[in-house]
Short mmCIF file of C-alpha atoms in Angstrom, two decimals:
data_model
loop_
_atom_site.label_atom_id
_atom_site.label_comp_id
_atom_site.label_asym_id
_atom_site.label_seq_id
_atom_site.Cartn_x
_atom_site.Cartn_y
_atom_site.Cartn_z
CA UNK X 1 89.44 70.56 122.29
CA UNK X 2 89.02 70.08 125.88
CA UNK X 3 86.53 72.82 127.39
CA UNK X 4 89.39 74.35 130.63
CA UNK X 5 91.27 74.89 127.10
CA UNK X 6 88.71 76.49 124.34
CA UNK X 7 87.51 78.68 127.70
CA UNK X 8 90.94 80.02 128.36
CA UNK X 9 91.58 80.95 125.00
CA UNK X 10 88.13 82.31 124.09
CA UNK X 11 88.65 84.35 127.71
CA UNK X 12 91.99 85.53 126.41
CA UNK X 13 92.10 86.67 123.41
CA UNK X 14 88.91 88.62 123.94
CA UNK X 15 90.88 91.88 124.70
CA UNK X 16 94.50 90.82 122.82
CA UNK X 17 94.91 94.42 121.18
CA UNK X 18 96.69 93.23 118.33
CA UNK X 19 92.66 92.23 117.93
CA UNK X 20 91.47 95.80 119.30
CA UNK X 21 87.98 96.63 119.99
CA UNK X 22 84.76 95.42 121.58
CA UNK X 23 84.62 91.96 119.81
CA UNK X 24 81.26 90.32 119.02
CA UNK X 25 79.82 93.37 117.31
CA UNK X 26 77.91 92.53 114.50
CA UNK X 27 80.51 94.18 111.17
CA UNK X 28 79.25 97.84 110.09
CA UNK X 29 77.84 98.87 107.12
CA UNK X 30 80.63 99.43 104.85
CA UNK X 31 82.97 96.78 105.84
CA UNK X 32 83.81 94.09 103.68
CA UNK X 33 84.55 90.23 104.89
CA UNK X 34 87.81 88.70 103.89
CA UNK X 35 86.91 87.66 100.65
CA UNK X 36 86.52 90.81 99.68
CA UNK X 37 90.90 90.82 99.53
CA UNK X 38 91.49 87.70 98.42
CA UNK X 39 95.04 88.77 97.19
CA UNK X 40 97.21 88.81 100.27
CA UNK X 41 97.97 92.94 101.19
CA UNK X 42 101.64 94.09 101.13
CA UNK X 43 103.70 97.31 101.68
CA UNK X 44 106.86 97.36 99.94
CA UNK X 45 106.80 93.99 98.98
CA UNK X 46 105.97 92.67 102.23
CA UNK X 47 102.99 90.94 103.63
CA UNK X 48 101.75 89.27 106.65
CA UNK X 49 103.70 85.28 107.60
CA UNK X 50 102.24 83.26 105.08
CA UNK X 51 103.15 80.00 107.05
CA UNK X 52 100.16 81.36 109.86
CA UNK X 53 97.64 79.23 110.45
CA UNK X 54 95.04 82.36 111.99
CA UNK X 55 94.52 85.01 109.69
CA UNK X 56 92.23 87.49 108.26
CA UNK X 57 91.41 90.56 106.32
CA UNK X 58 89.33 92.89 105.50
CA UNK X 59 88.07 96.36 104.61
CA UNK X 60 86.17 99.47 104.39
CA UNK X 61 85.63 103.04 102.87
CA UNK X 62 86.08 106.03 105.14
CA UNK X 63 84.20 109.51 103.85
CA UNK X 64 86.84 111.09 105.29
CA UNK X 65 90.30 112.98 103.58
CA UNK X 66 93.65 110.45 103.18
CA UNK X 67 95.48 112.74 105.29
CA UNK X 68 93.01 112.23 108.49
CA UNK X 69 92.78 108.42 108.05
CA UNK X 70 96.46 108.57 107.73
CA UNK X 71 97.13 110.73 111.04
CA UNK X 72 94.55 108.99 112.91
CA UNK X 73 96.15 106.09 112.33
CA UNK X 74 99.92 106.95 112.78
CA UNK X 75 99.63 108.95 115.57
CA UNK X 76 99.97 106.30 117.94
CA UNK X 77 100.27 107.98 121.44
CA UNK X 78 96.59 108.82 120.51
CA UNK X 79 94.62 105.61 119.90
CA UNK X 80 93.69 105.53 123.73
CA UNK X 81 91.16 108.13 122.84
CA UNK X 82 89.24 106.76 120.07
CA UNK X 83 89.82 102.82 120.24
CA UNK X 84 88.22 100.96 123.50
CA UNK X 85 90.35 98.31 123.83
CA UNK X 86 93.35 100.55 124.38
CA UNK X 87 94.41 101.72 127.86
CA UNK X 88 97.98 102.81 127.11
CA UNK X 89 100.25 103.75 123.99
CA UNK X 90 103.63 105.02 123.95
CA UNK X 91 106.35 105.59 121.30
CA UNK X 92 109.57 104.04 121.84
CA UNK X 93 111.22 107.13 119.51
CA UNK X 94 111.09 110.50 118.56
CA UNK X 95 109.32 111.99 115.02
CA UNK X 96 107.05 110.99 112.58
CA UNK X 97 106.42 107.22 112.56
CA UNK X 98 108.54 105.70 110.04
CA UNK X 99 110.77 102.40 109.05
CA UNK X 100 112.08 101.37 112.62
CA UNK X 101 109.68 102.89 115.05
CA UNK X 102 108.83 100.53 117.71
CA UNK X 103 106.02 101.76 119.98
CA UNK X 104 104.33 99.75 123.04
CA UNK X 105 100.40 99.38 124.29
CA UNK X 106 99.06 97.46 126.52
CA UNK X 107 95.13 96.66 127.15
CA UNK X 108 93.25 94.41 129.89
CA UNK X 109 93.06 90.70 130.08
CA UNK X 110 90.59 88.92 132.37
CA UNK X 111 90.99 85.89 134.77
CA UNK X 112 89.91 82.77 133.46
CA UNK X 113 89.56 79.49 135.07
CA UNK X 114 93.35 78.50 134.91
CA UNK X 115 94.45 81.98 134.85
CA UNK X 116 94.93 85.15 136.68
CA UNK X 117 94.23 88.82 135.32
CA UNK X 118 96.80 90.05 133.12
CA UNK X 119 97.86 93.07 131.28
CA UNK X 120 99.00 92.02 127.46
CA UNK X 121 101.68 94.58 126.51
CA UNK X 122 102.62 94.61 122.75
CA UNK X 123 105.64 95.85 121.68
CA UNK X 124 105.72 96.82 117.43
CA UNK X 125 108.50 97.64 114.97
CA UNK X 126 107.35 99.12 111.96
CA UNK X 127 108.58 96.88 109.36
CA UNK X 128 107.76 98.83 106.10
CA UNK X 129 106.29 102.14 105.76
CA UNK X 130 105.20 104.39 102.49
CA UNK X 131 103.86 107.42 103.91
CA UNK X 132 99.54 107.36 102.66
CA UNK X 133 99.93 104.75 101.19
CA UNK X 134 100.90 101.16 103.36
CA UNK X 135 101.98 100.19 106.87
CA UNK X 136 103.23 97.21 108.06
CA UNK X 137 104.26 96.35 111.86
CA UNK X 138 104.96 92.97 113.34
CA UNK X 139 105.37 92.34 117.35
CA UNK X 140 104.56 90.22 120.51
CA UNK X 141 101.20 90.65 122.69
CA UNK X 142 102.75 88.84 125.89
CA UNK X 143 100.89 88.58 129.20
CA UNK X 144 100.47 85.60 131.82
CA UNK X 145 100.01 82.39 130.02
CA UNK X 146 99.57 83.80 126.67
CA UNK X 147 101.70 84.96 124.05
CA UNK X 148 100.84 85.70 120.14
CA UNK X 149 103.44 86.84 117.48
CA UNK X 150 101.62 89.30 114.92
CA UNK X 151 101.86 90.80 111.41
CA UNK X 152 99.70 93.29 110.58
CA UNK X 153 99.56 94.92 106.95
CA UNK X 154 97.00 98.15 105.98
CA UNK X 155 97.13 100.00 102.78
CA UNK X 156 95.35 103.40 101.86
CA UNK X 157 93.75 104.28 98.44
CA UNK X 158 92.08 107.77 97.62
CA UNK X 159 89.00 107.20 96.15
CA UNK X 160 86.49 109.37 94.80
CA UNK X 161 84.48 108.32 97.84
CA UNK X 162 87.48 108.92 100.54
CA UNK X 163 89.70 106.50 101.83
CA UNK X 164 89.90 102.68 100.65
CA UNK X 165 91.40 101.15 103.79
CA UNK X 166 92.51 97.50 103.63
CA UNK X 167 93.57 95.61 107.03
CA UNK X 168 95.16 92.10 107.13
CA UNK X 169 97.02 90.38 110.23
CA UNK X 170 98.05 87.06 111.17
CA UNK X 171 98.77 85.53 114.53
CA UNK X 172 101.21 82.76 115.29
CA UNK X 173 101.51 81.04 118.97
CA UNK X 174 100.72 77.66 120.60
CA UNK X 175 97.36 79.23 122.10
CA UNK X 176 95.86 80.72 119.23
CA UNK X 177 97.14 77.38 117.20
CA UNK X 178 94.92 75.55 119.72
CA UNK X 179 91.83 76.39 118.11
CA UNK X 180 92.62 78.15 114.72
CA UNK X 181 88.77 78.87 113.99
CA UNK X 182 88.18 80.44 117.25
CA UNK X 183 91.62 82.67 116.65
CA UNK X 184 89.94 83.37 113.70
CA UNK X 185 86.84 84.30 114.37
CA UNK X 186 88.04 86.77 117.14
CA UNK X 187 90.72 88.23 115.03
CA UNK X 188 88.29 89.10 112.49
CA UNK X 189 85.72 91.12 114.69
CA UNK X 190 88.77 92.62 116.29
CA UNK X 191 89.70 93.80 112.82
CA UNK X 192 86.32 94.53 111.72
CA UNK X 193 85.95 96.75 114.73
CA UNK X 194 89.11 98.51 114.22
CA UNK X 195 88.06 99.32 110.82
CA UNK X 196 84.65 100.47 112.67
CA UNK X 197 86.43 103.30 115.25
CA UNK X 198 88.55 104.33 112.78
CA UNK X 199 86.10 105.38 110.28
CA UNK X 200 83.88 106.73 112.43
CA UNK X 201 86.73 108.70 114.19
CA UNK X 202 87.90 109.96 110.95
CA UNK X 203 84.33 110.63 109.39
CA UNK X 204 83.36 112.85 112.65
CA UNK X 205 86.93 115.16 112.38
CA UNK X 206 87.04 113.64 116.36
#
């Protein structure tokens, strides 16, 4: 892959927030690599496009009680405050999240060689929804130059630990499909780190 290209995609994606968080950071004690779910995560039956060609999951345990974990992470308006990557969040609706709530965010994209600054602003639709148990949201991250369709799939199990969270997403678009192993390796420490701000949010009572 020509280097102007590999750059540019590398440069952009580094702050995609369907990828959220400060990626590079080596993975946290606690979270688990994909292999760790093999079998492909659904809620209500459905999972993430199986036809993607970037994908990953993973996991990790949060000390913390379901119903935090489970605010923390519905509460959209909030995730400004606790994950980096962030800047803006918004419902589209009124109430409790739920089957049909579309919400927008937004987070910072850099200039690269062959392009300017951007803003990425994803717009979600919760797909599926089983309240503490699954989530599942699908949605554009569209800024100049770039554009990546997403699915993204969690699921919640009380343990006698805390909170058994399980994360997978996949990403379809003619710049991640440029260089699937580089999508893929920034997907996954997006994930990963995530997984990291969410537990430690939750574990703290922040």
């Amino acid at each position: 892959m020509p280097g102007i290209r590999s750059t540019r995609a590398r440069a952009a994606l580094l702050t995609v927030p369907l990828l959220v968080g400060a990626l590079g950071a080596a993975a946290p004690a606690g979270a688990a690599p994909a292999a760790a779910t093999a079998t492909p995560l659904s809620c209500r039956g459905q999972g993430t496009d199986p036809d993607a060609q970037v994908r990953y999951a993973t996991e990790t345990l949060i000390h913390a009680p379901l119903g935090t974990v489970w605010k923390l992470q519905t509460d959209v308006e909030r995730w400004p405050a606790w994950q980096r990557a962030v800047e803006t969040a918004a419902r589209l609706g009124h109430g409790p999240l739920r089957e049909g709530s579309a919400f927008r965010w937004t987070s910072p994209a850099p200039a690269t060689p062959s392009t300017p600054a951007t803003t990425l602003t994803i717009t979600s639709t919760v797909r599926q929804l089983h309240r503490g148990f699954c989530l599942r949201w699908t949605g554009p991250a569209v800024g100049d130059g770039l554009r990546i369709d997403g699915v993204h799939v969690w699921t919640f199990t009380q343990t006698e630990g805390g909170v058994l969270v399980r994360t997978e997403e996949t990403h379809t678009g003619k710049q991640v499909e440029a260089n699937v192993p580089l999508a893929t390796e920034i997907l996954a420490a997006g994930l990963t780190t995530w997984l990291a701000e969410l537990k430690a949010t939750a574990e703290t009572g922040a």
